[in-house]
Amino acid sequence: MKSRSSYRAPKCYLSGIDWFLRALDCRTRAVTGIGNYSQIVLALRGHLDPDLLRVRLHDFIIRNPVLQGYCRRNYLNLAPYWDLPCTVDMRTKWLDVRPAATGSDVDALSALADEVNQPLTGRQRIAFTLVPGARLSYLAMRFDHQVLDAAGAERLLLSISTWGSTSEPLPLGDRRAHLDEWMAKFRSGQTVNRALLALRESEPPTAFPLPDATDRIRSLFAFHSFSDHETKAITEHAERRVGYLMLMPFLLGVTVRSFHELCLKSGLDGKHYVVPVTIDNRRNTNESVFFNQLSFNFYRFDAGTASDQAALWKQAATQLYEQTRVRTSYHLAQAGYLMRICPAPWLGRLMGLPLSGRLGSFSFALVAGQGYAAHDFMDVPIENIYHTPRVPTPPGIGIYFNRYQNRLNMVLSYLEGMLDPLDAKSLADTLAERLRTGNETVS
């Protein structure tokens, strides 16, 4: 059955960052056979009624047809936009209820994480999986990065939790074509190009080779969740070692050191590492849920000093201050508007040219805003929230952190065949132990 949406809006143009993410989706799909998807998993302390959830999703999706939209190009001005359907096809299976989970919570989470490797069909942009359990139940939302970023996905779940029959469609934010101020956007492009070339210098960054196969390649995961006490200690370590409100550089510095040791063990002998770091551009919690309200900074670390933890923290903090000063993430977002003229599959291949086909050594993100600020979902208490993203390809390896309430979580995401699973587990375990101790000399 197709339900008619009551929501109509002017053309919903894609931003430059949206177009970069669509290009990355094309590149990832070409290499792995699966698009640039991500997933959020809610660990719930109780039973969630699947029938009530289906009713809630039905009404929410009808009123927010952006979740069944698709990309088109306006051939009058050549700007890409997201076409919102007049009718929403509710024959799509939005919720899959699985048998009750057995084994430990870690086993259940690991099994559920593989759901992100299942493709979304047709014009479906989100899909849910519910797994009841003895101690915890799990609700996973798989989503397409073309319409949601990680923080936006958390806010979408919060909106579903509080959705009522009289609720209005979620606002789409600033979706103008932005076909203006061309010279300023061109200068932003020059700024970004110079920054990327400086990252490379004489040779590309050190990175693990991508798998040769181009069939369905899964992302695999290694998890660590930190308790309230451990998270507090990590925050105190960051303030003592790097500075006040410097959690991200602290995490990044420890990650680079651990990754460097894995590279040496694997025989990768490069001169430097480049790490694209996701930046949330939302200024407050009232900004739009949909599309990509983010940008990127790029960090460079010399391999010669990558065993010196204090030096890595200093480099990370210095580059954070510098990129904030020169507004690297802003210029990247502005330059993206110019790149919308390029077809997304072409742009996906062009994006790697400044770094010789590589987009970095690994990708990194910290989702630590107020995306999901509530303590329950549809009146069921939440134990924790995890992110399990398919890793963009390249680089094919990503280390991501998220924070829910007073707990920090870490996930290593990597393409099957890029790392030995034992090496991946060792990397995650070493990184987690160093974060818990905050000790420069832990080995």
Tab-separated table of C-alpha atoms in Angstrom:
chain	number	residue	atom	x	y	z
A	1	MET	CA	0.000	0.000	0.000
A	2	LYS	CA	1.180	3.495	-0.805
A	3	SER	CA	0.283	6.234	1.647
A	4	ARG	CA	0.093	9.823	0.489
A	5	SER	CA	2.339	12.224	2.297
A	6	SER	CA	0.878	15.525	3.470
A	7	TYR	CA	4.287	17.178	3.388
A	8	ARG	CA	5.258	19.313	0.419
A	9	ALA	CA	8.270	21.587	0.213
A	10	PRO	CA	10.349	23.515	-2.304
A	11	LYS	CA	13.193	21.665	-3.974
A	12	CYS	CA	15.532	20.234	-1.353
A	13	TYR	CA	18.989	21.000	-2.751
A	14	LEU	CA	22.025	19.039	-1.610
A	15	SER	CA	24.938	20.865	-0.031
A	16	GLY	CA	28.553	20.437	-1.063
A	17	ILE	CA	29.163	18.091	1.865
A	18	ASP	CA	26.071	16.070	0.885
A	19	TRP	CA	27.604	15.700	-2.573
A	20	PHE	CA	30.962	14.616	-1.145
A	21	LEU	CA	29.161	11.955	0.902
A	22	ARG	CA	27.226	10.791	-2.154
A	23	ALA	CA	30.522	10.558	-4.047
A	24	LEU	CA	32.004	8.549	-1.179
A	25	ASP	CA	28.954	6.282	-1.303
A	26	CYS	CA	29.605	5.652	-5.011
A	27	ARG	CA	33.295	4.978	-4.356
A	28	THR	CA	32.558	2.622	-1.448
A	29	ARG	CA	29.879	0.797	-3.429
A	30	ALA	CA	32.251	0.337	-6.383
A	31	VAL	CA	34.978	-1.159	-4.179
A	32	THR	CA	32.892	-3.227	-1.743
A	33	GLY	CA	29.528	-3.804	-3.438
A	34	ILE	CA	27.726	-2.052	-0.541
A	35	GLY	CA	27.078	1.649	0.006
A	36	ASN	CA	28.247	4.037	2.703
A	37	TYR	CA	25.837	2.958	5.438
A	38	SER	CA	25.981	3.281	9.185
A	39	GLN	CA	24.024	1.941	12.135
A	40	ILE	CA	23.055	2.931	15.659
A	41	VAL	CA	22.244	0.261	18.239
A	42	LEU	CA	20.209	1.024	21.355
A	43	ALA	CA	20.731	-1.405	24.237
A	44	LEU	CA	17.433	-1.333	26.139
A	45	ARG	CA	16.735	-2.487	29.690
A	46	GLY	CA	13.317	-3.935	28.990
A	47	HIS	CA	10.846	-5.082	26.358
A	48	LEU	CA	9.949	-2.869	23.390
A	49	ASP	CA	6.542	-3.627	21.860
A	50	PRO	CA	7.195	-4.307	18.134
A	51	ASP	CA	3.576	-3.626	17.122
A	52	LEU	CA	3.620	-0.222	18.799
A	53	LEU	CA	6.950	0.535	17.121
A	54	ARG	CA	5.545	-0.411	13.689
A	55	VAL	CA	2.630	1.979	14.150
A	56	ARG	CA	4.997	4.738	15.265
A	57	LEU	CA	7.316	4.174	12.264
A	58	HIS	CA	4.382	4.105	9.839
A	59	ASP	CA	3.175	7.543	10.898
A	60	PHE	CA	6.677	8.999	11.165
A	61	ILE	CA	7.777	7.894	7.692
A	62	ILE	CA	4.552	9.065	6.035
A	63	ARG	CA	5.098	12.534	7.491
A	64	ASN	CA	8.808	12.561	6.616
A	65	PRO	CA	9.004	11.353	2.984
A	66	VAL	CA	12.651	12.424	2.788
A	67	LEU	CA	13.326	8.881	4.051
A	68	GLN	CA	12.121	7.511	0.704
A	69	GLY	CA	13.521	10.272	-1.483
A	70	TYR	CA	16.197	10.026	-4.131
A	71	CYS	CA	18.759	12.229	-5.821
A	72	ARG	CA	17.973	14.141	-9.020
A	73	ARG	CA	19.606	17.013	-10.869
A	74	ASN	CA	17.808	20.221	-11.792
A	75	TYR	CA	18.683	20.579	-15.453
A	76	LEU	CA	17.846	24.291	-15.416
A	77	ASN	CA	20.568	25.202	-12.922
A	78	LEU	CA	22.450	21.844	-12.815
A	79	ALA	CA	22.270	21.691	-9.001
A	80	PRO	CA	21.487	18.274	-7.454
A	81	TYR	CA	18.504	17.981	-5.132
A	82	TRP	CA	16.679	15.355	-3.074
A	83	ASP	CA	13.328	14.564	-4.627
A	84	LEU	CA	10.573	14.033	-2.041
A	85	PRO	CA	7.934	11.498	-3.162
A	86	CYS	CA	4.242	12.392	-3.148
A	87	THR	CA	3.462	8.892	-1.883
A	88	VAL	CA	5.373	6.708	0.567
A	89	ASP	CA	5.482	2.985	-0.157
A	90	MET	CA	4.622	1.325	3.144
A	91	ARG	CA	5.016	-2.146	1.632
A	92	THR	CA	8.684	-1.697	2.456
A	93	LYS	CA	9.796	-3.759	5.459
A	94	TRP	CA	10.904	-1.099	7.909
A	95	LEU	CA	11.166	-3.340	10.979
A	96	ASP	CA	12.584	-6.853	11.266
A	97	VAL	CA	11.991	-8.654	14.567
A	98	ARG	CA	14.533	-11.404	15.265
A	99	PRO	CA	14.431	-14.337	17.716
A	100	ALA	CA	15.600	-13.648	21.239
A	101	ALA	CA	19.344	-13.202	21.606
A	102	THR	CA	21.386	-15.892	23.315
A	103	GLY	CA	24.878	-15.685	24.765
A	104	SER	CA	26.554	-12.616	26.221
A	105	ASP	CA	25.705	-9.005	25.484
A	106	VAL	CA	28.973	-8.702	23.532
A	107	ASP	CA	28.002	-11.666	21.336
A	108	ALA	CA	24.558	-10.189	20.687
A	109	LEU	CA	26.008	-6.791	19.800
A	110	SER	CA	28.615	-8.343	17.492
A	111	ALA	CA	25.957	-10.376	15.673
A	112	LEU	CA	23.702	-7.358	15.320
A	113	ALA	CA	26.555	-5.191	14.012
A	114	ASP	CA	26.641	-7.297	10.832
A	115	GLU	CA	23.209	-5.904	9.918
A	116	VAL	CA	24.948	-2.769	8.623
A	117	ASN	CA	26.389	-4.942	5.829
A	118	GLN	CA	22.916	-5.690	4.501
A	119	PRO	CA	21.999	-3.350	1.620
A	120	LEU	CA	19.006	-1.061	1.841
A	121	THR	CA	16.655	-1.872	-1.016
A	122	GLY	CA	15.060	0.488	-3.517
A	123	ARG	CA	14.540	3.965	-2.092
A	124	GLN	CA	14.584	2.840	1.520
A	125	ARG	CA	16.903	5.053	3.606
A	126	ILE	CA	16.460	3.524	7.084
A	127	ALA	CA	15.689	0.041	8.390
A	128	PHE	CA	15.236	-1.301	11.915
A	129	THR	CA	16.111	-4.614	13.557
A	130	LEU	CA	14.731	-5.561	16.972
A	131	VAL	CA	16.318	-8.375	18.974
A	132	PRO	CA	14.760	-9.250	22.360
A	133	GLY	CA	17.082	-10.590	25.047
A	134	ALA	CA	17.088	-11.939	28.573
A	135	ARG	CA	18.865	-8.963	30.167
A	136	LEU	CA	18.958	-6.430	27.347
A	137	SER	CA	16.981	-5.923	24.163
A	138	TYR	CA	18.591	-4.328	21.133
A	139	LEU	CA	17.094	-1.958	18.578
A	140	ALA	CA	19.324	-1.206	15.600
A	141	MET	CA	18.677	1.463	12.979
A	142	ARG	CA	20.614	1.072	9.728
A	143	PHE	CA	20.717	4.283	7.694
A	144	ASP	CA	21.981	5.747	4.449
A	145	HIS	CA	24.621	8.449	4.954
A	146	GLN	CA	23.136	10.388	2.044
A	147	VAL	CA	20.271	11.547	4.272
A	148	LEU	CA	21.638	11.237	7.822
A	149	ASP	CA	24.937	11.740	9.580
A	150	ALA	CA	25.721	10.085	12.921
A	151	ALA	CA	24.494	12.953	15.108
A	152	GLY	CA	21.420	13.417	12.921
A	153	ALA	CA	20.604	9.715	13.210
A	154	GLU	CA	20.645	9.994	17.008
A	155	ARG	CA	18.258	12.933	16.789
A	156	LEU	CA	16.039	11.007	14.396
A	157	LEU	CA	15.728	8.189	16.929
A	158	LEU	CA	14.888	10.731	19.621
A	159	SER	CA	12.182	12.190	17.358
A	160	ILE	CA	10.693	8.733	16.762
A	161	SER	CA	10.710	8.054	20.506
A	162	THR	CA	8.652	11.192	21.208
A	163	TRP	CA	6.548	11.142	18.018
A	164	GLY	CA	2.820	11.718	18.320
A	165	SER	CA	-0.113	11.605	15.899
A	166	THR	CA	-0.213	15.412	15.797
A	167	SER	CA	3.540	15.896	15.305
A	168	GLU	CA	4.696	18.029	12.409
A	169	PRO	CA	7.283	16.871	9.831
A	170	LEU	CA	10.860	17.494	10.887
A	171	PRO	CA	12.275	20.669	9.283
A	172	LEU	CA	14.791	20.226	6.470
A	173	GLY	CA	16.847	23.318	7.278
A	174	ASP	CA	18.618	25.471	4.698
A	175	ARG	CA	18.135	23.615	1.405
A	176	ARG	CA	18.669	26.510	-1.019
A	177	ALA	CA	20.649	25.948	-4.216
A	178	HIS	CA	23.484	28.242	-3.014
A	179	LEU	CA	24.315	29.281	-6.570
A	180	ASP	CA	25.974	32.516	-5.480
A	181	GLU	CA	29.214	33.977	-4.095
A	182	TRP	CA	31.229	32.002	-6.631
A	183	MET	CA	34.522	33.812	-6.013
A	184	ALA	CA	34.407	33.105	-2.257
A	185	LYS	CA	33.690	29.421	-2.939
A	186	PHE	CA	36.539	29.315	-5.468
A	187	ARG	CA	38.949	30.762	-2.894
A	188	SER	CA	37.762	28.139	-0.404
A	189	GLY	CA	38.587	25.492	-3.003
A	190	GLN	CA	42.103	26.885	-3.395
A	191	THR	CA	42.568	26.853	0.382
A	192	VAL	CA	41.478	23.218	0.645
A	193	ASN	CA	43.635	22.111	-2.297
A	194	ARG	CA	46.747	23.722	-0.789
A	195	ALA	CA	46.027	22.079	2.561
A	196	LEU	CA	45.647	18.624	0.980
A	197	LEU	CA	48.839	18.964	-1.061
A	198	ALA	CA	50.731	20.003	2.076
A	199	LEU	CA	49.531	16.820	3.781
A	200	ARG	CA	51.073	14.689	1.092
A	201	GLU	CA	54.436	16.392	0.561
A	202	SER	CA	56.714	13.966	-1.326
A	203	GLU	CA	54.728	10.742	-0.939
A	204	PRO	CA	51.235	9.510	-0.051
A	205	PRO	CA	50.286	8.701	3.541
A	206	THR	CA	50.881	5.267	5.017
A	207	ALA	CA	47.801	3.071	4.626
A	208	PHE	CA	46.868	-0.592	4.488
A	209	PRO	CA	46.097	-1.846	0.946
A	210	LEU	CA	42.442	-2.372	0.086
A	211	PRO	CA	41.175	-5.900	-0.654
A	212	ASP	CA	41.474	-7.033	-4.258
A	213	ALA	CA	37.940	-8.434	-4.450
A	214	THR	CA	35.057	-6.213	-5.522
A	215	ASP	CA	32.210	-8.505	-4.490
A	216	ARG	CA	30.193	-8.004	-1.326
A	217	ILE	CA	32.889	-7.043	1.212
A	218	ARG	CA	31.737	-6.714	4.796
A	219	SER	CA	32.869	-4.315	7.460
A	220	LEU	CA	34.025	-6.135	10.587
A	221	PHE	CA	34.099	-4.650	14.088
A	222	ALA	CA	35.933	-4.724	17.393
A	223	PHE	CA	34.190	-3.019	20.349
A	224	HIS	CA	35.072	-1.545	23.700
A	225	SER	CA	32.666	0.146	26.080
A	226	PHE	CA	33.922	2.153	29.039
A	227	SER	CA	32.080	2.398	32.336
A	228	ASP	CA	31.045	5.691	33.927
A	229	HIS	CA	34.100	5.534	36.176
A	230	GLU	CA	36.453	4.722	33.300
A	231	THR	CA	34.994	7.477	31.130
A	232	LYS	CA	35.510	9.994	33.917
A	233	ALA	CA	39.114	8.840	34.276
A	234	ILE	CA	39.689	9.145	30.491
A	235	THR	CA	38.354	12.697	30.566
A	236	GLU	CA	40.658	13.536	33.476
A	237	HIS	CA	43.622	12.005	31.619
A	238	ALA	CA	42.779	14.166	28.575
A	239	GLU	CA	42.638	17.341	30.645
A	240	ARG	CA	45.893	16.545	32.424
A	241	ARG	CA	47.853	15.403	29.345
A	242	VAL	CA	46.458	17.713	26.638
A	243	GLY	CA	44.201	20.381	28.134
A	244	TYR	CA	40.700	21.346	29.170
A	245	LEU	CA	37.998	20.164	26.708
A	246	MET	CA	40.670	18.420	24.629
A	247	LEU	CA	39.202	14.912	24.641
A	248	MET	CA	39.310	14.573	20.843
A	249	PRO	CA	43.074	15.316	20.470
A	250	PHE	CA	43.759	12.998	23.400
A	251	LEU	CA	41.835	10.120	21.793
A	252	LEU	CA	43.355	10.828	18.387
A	253	GLY	CA	46.920	10.881	19.730
A	254	VAL	CA	46.516	7.525	21.482
A	255	THR	CA	44.890	6.063	18.362
A	256	VAL	CA	47.712	7.176	16.064
A	257	ARG	CA	50.348	5.620	18.328
A	258	SER	CA	48.516	2.280	18.452
A	259	PHE	CA	47.902	2.316	14.686
A	260	HIS	CA	51.574	3.127	14.052
A	261	GLU	CA	52.647	0.067	16.017
A	262	LEU	CA	50.287	-2.113	13.969
A	263	CYS	CA	51.766	-0.674	10.757
A	264	LEU	CA	55.303	-1.495	11.915
A	265	LYS	CA	54.226	-5.027	12.844
A	266	SER	CA	52.640	-5.427	9.391
A	267	GLY	CA	55.720	-4.179	7.539
A	268	LEU	CA	54.254	-0.854	6.400
A	269	ASP	CA	57.141	1.609	6.341
A	270	GLY	CA	55.811	5.073	5.493
A	271	LYS	CA	56.908	8.535	6.522
A	272	HIS	CA	53.637	9.944	7.791
A	273	TYR	CA	49.976	9.330	8.559
A	274	VAL	CA	46.992	11.413	7.465
A	275	VAL	CA	43.720	11.150	9.381
A	276	PRO	CA	40.431	12.717	8.212
A	277	VAL	CA	38.452	13.696	11.328
A	278	THR	CA	34.707	14.335	11.187
A	279	ILE	CA	33.506	17.700	12.541
A	280	ASP	CA	29.866	18.277	13.562
A	281	ASN	CA	28.874	21.704	12.211
A	282	ARG	CA	25.627	21.964	14.159
A	283	ARG	CA	25.673	24.979	16.412
A	284	ASN	CA	22.732	23.916	18.571
A	285	THR	CA	20.297	21.050	19.103
A	286	ASN	CA	17.545	22.753	17.095
A	287	GLU	CA	19.286	22.460	13.738
A	288	SER	CA	18.085	20.070	11.074
A	289	VAL	CA	18.104	16.314	11.631
A	290	PHE	CA	18.397	15.359	7.978
A	291	PHE	CA	21.364	15.326	5.598
A	292	ASN	CA	24.992	15.934	6.495
A	293	GLN	CA	25.588	18.814	8.881
A	294	LEU	CA	29.275	18.032	9.097
A	295	SER	CA	32.675	18.627	7.566
A	296	PHE	CA	36.242	17.360	7.990
A	297	ASN	CA	39.620	18.387	9.279
A	298	PHE	CA	42.781	16.577	8.210
A	299	TYR	CA	45.589	15.750	10.636
A	300	ARG	CA	49.144	14.776	9.683
A	301	PHE	CA	51.545	12.890	11.974
A	302	ASP	CA	55.188	12.067	11.218
A	303	ALA	CA	56.005	8.372	11.539
A	304	GLY	CA	59.363	9.276	13.108
A	305	THR	CA	57.646	10.644	16.217
A	306	ALA	CA	54.630	8.322	16.248
A	307	SER	CA	56.072	6.269	19.128
A	308	ASP	CA	56.277	9.360	21.314
A	309	GLN	CA	52.859	9.715	22.922
A	310	ALA	CA	53.450	13.204	24.314
A	311	ALA	CA	54.599	14.426	20.887
A	312	LEU	CA	51.462	13.006	19.236
A	313	TRP	CA	49.214	14.780	21.745
A	314	LYS	CA	51.054	18.034	21.114
A	315	GLN	CA	50.762	17.634	17.316
A	316	ALA	CA	47.043	16.838	17.567
A	317	ALA	CA	46.322	19.838	19.813
A	318	THR	CA	48.421	22.216	17.691
A	319	GLN	CA	46.687	21.139	14.489
A	320	LEU	CA	43.270	21.468	16.106
A	321	TYR	CA	44.012	25.079	17.057
A	322	GLU	CA	45.460	25.843	13.608
A	323	GLN	CA	42.612	24.299	11.625
A	324	THR	CA	40.099	26.076	13.807
A	325	ARG	CA	41.936	29.337	13.176
A	326	VAL	CA	42.056	28.959	9.371
A	327	ARG	CA	38.548	27.362	9.274
A	328	THR	CA	39.552	24.309	7.248
A	329	SER	CA	36.233	22.509	7.745
A	330	TYR	CA	34.309	25.645	6.685
A	331	HIS	CA	36.337	26.032	3.489
A	332	LEU	CA	35.859	22.356	2.647
A	333	ALA	CA	32.088	22.711	3.016
A	334	GLN	CA	32.057	25.843	0.836
A	335	ALA	CA	34.316	24.312	-1.823
A	336	GLY	CA	31.943	21.362	-2.033
A	337	TYR	CA	29.262	23.559	-3.607
A	338	LEU	CA	31.523	23.981	-6.648
A	339	MET	CA	32.053	20.223	-6.944
A	340	ARG	CA	28.340	19.463	-7.324
A	341	ILE	CA	28.684	20.009	-11.074
A	342	CYS	CA	30.794	16.832	-11.212
A	343	PRO	CA	28.864	13.514	-11.403
A	344	ALA	CA	29.145	11.717	-8.065
A	345	PRO	CA	30.921	8.584	-9.417
A	346	TRP	CA	33.565	10.790	-11.075
A	347	LEU	CA	33.975	12.894	-7.956
A	348	GLY	CA	34.422	9.725	-5.914
A	349	ARG	CA	37.481	8.889	-7.993
A	350	LEU	CA	38.773	12.474	-8.069
A	351	MET	CA	38.599	12.932	-4.301
A	352	GLY	CA	41.667	10.793	-3.768
A	353	LEU	CA	43.925	12.520	-6.309
A	354	PRO	CA	45.659	14.947	-3.894
A	355	LEU	CA	46.740	11.971	-1.735
A	356	SER	CA	47.569	9.585	-4.617
A	357	GLY	CA	44.249	7.778	-4.458
A	358	ARG	CA	44.185	7.523	-0.677
A	359	LEU	CA	41.810	9.479	1.522
A	360	GLY	CA	43.936	8.925	4.605
A	361	SER	CA	45.553	6.261	6.764
A	362	PHE	CA	42.329	5.679	8.696
A	363	SER	CA	39.225	7.710	9.446
A	364	PHE	CA	38.328	9.014	12.892
A	365	ALA	CA	35.309	10.536	14.602
A	366	LEU	CA	34.032	11.432	18.050
A	367	VAL	CA	30.239	11.771	18.348
A	368	ALA	CA	29.919	13.470	21.701
A	369	GLY	CA	27.159	16.030	21.332
A	370	GLN	CA	23.599	15.966	22.605
A	371	GLY	CA	22.216	13.875	19.753
A	372	TYR	CA	20.258	11.536	22.004
A	373	ALA	CA	19.852	13.284	25.331
A	374	ALA	CA	16.988	11.189	26.746
A	375	HIS	CA	17.337	8.241	29.114
A	376	ASP	CA	14.718	6.051	27.423
A	377	PHE	CA	13.290	5.075	24.036
A	378	MET	CA	9.485	4.861	23.892
A	379	ASP	CA	9.494	4.626	27.717
A	380	VAL	CA	11.996	1.743	27.779
A	381	PRO	CA	15.203	2.682	29.686
A	382	ILE	CA	18.404	2.828	27.635
A	383	GLU	CA	21.524	1.064	28.906
A	384	ASN	CA	23.853	2.383	26.183
A	385	ILE	CA	24.030	3.576	22.565
A	386	TYR	CA	26.568	2.179	20.107
A	387	HIS	CA	27.572	3.240	16.601
A	388	THR	CA	28.572	0.559	14.087
A	389	PRO	CA	29.400	2.317	10.799
A	390	ARG	CA	30.521	0.669	7.596
A	391	VAL	CA	33.928	2.153	7.019
A	392	PRO	CA	34.330	4.503	4.004
A	393	THR	CA	36.520	3.063	1.257
A	394	PRO	CA	39.202	4.275	1.062
A	395	PRO	CA	40.713	4.223	3.670
A	396	GLY	CA	38.896	0.999	4.662
A	397	ILE	CA	39.784	1.338	8.369
A	398	GLY	CA	38.069	3.644	10.867
A	399	ILE	CA	38.221	4.164	14.611
A	400	TYR	CA	35.152	5.875	16.035
A	401	PHE	CA	34.074	7.017	19.479
A	402	ASN	CA	30.665	8.017	20.728
A	403	ARG	CA	29.453	9.189	24.095
A	404	TYR	CA	26.068	8.452	25.613
A	405	GLN	CA	25.332	10.074	28.960
A	406	ASN	CA	28.459	9.361	31.044
A	407	ARG	CA	29.783	6.446	28.995
A	408	LEU	CA	32.316	6.421	26.174
A	409	ASN	CA	32.240	3.707	23.502
A	410	MET	CA	34.822	2.797	20.872
A	411	VAL	CA	34.500	0.742	17.701
A	412	LEU	CA	37.142	-0.295	15.199
A	413	SER	CA	35.551	-0.801	11.785
A	414	TYR	CA	37.553	-2.384	8.987
A	415	LEU	CA	36.979	-4.120	5.682
A	416	GLU	CA	37.153	-7.884	5.728
A	417	GLY	CA	40.560	-8.917	4.393
A	418	MET	CA	42.396	-5.715	5.314
A	419	LEU	CA	43.376	-6.758	8.838
A	420	ASP	CA	43.826	-10.106	10.484
A	421	PRO	CA	41.000	-10.374	13.072
A	422	LEU	CA	43.536	-11.079	15.831
A	423	ASP	CA	45.494	-7.953	14.864
A	424	ALA	CA	42.277	-5.936	14.842
A	425	LYS	CA	41.368	-7.197	18.314
A	426	SER	CA	44.878	-6.482	19.546
A	427	LEU	CA	44.707	-2.924	18.188
A	428	ALA	CA	41.349	-2.291	19.896
A	429	ASP	CA	42.501	-3.883	23.178
A	430	THR	CA	45.767	-1.913	23.254
A	431	LEU	CA	43.993	1.337	22.485
A	432	ALA	CA	41.361	0.719	25.179
A	433	GLU	CA	43.997	-0.129	27.799
A	434	ARG	CA	46.000	3.011	27.050
A	435	LEU	CA	42.880	5.146	27.320
A	436	ARG	CA	42.002	3.568	30.671
A	437	THR	CA	45.434	4.171	32.159
A	438	GLY	CA	46.279	7.467	30.459
A	439	ASN	CA	49.911	6.369	30.830
A	440	GLU	CA	52.373	7.369	28.111
A	441	THR	CA	54.548	4.330	28.754
A	442	VAL	CA	51.916	1.564	28.597
A	443	SER	CA	52.900	-1.067	26.023
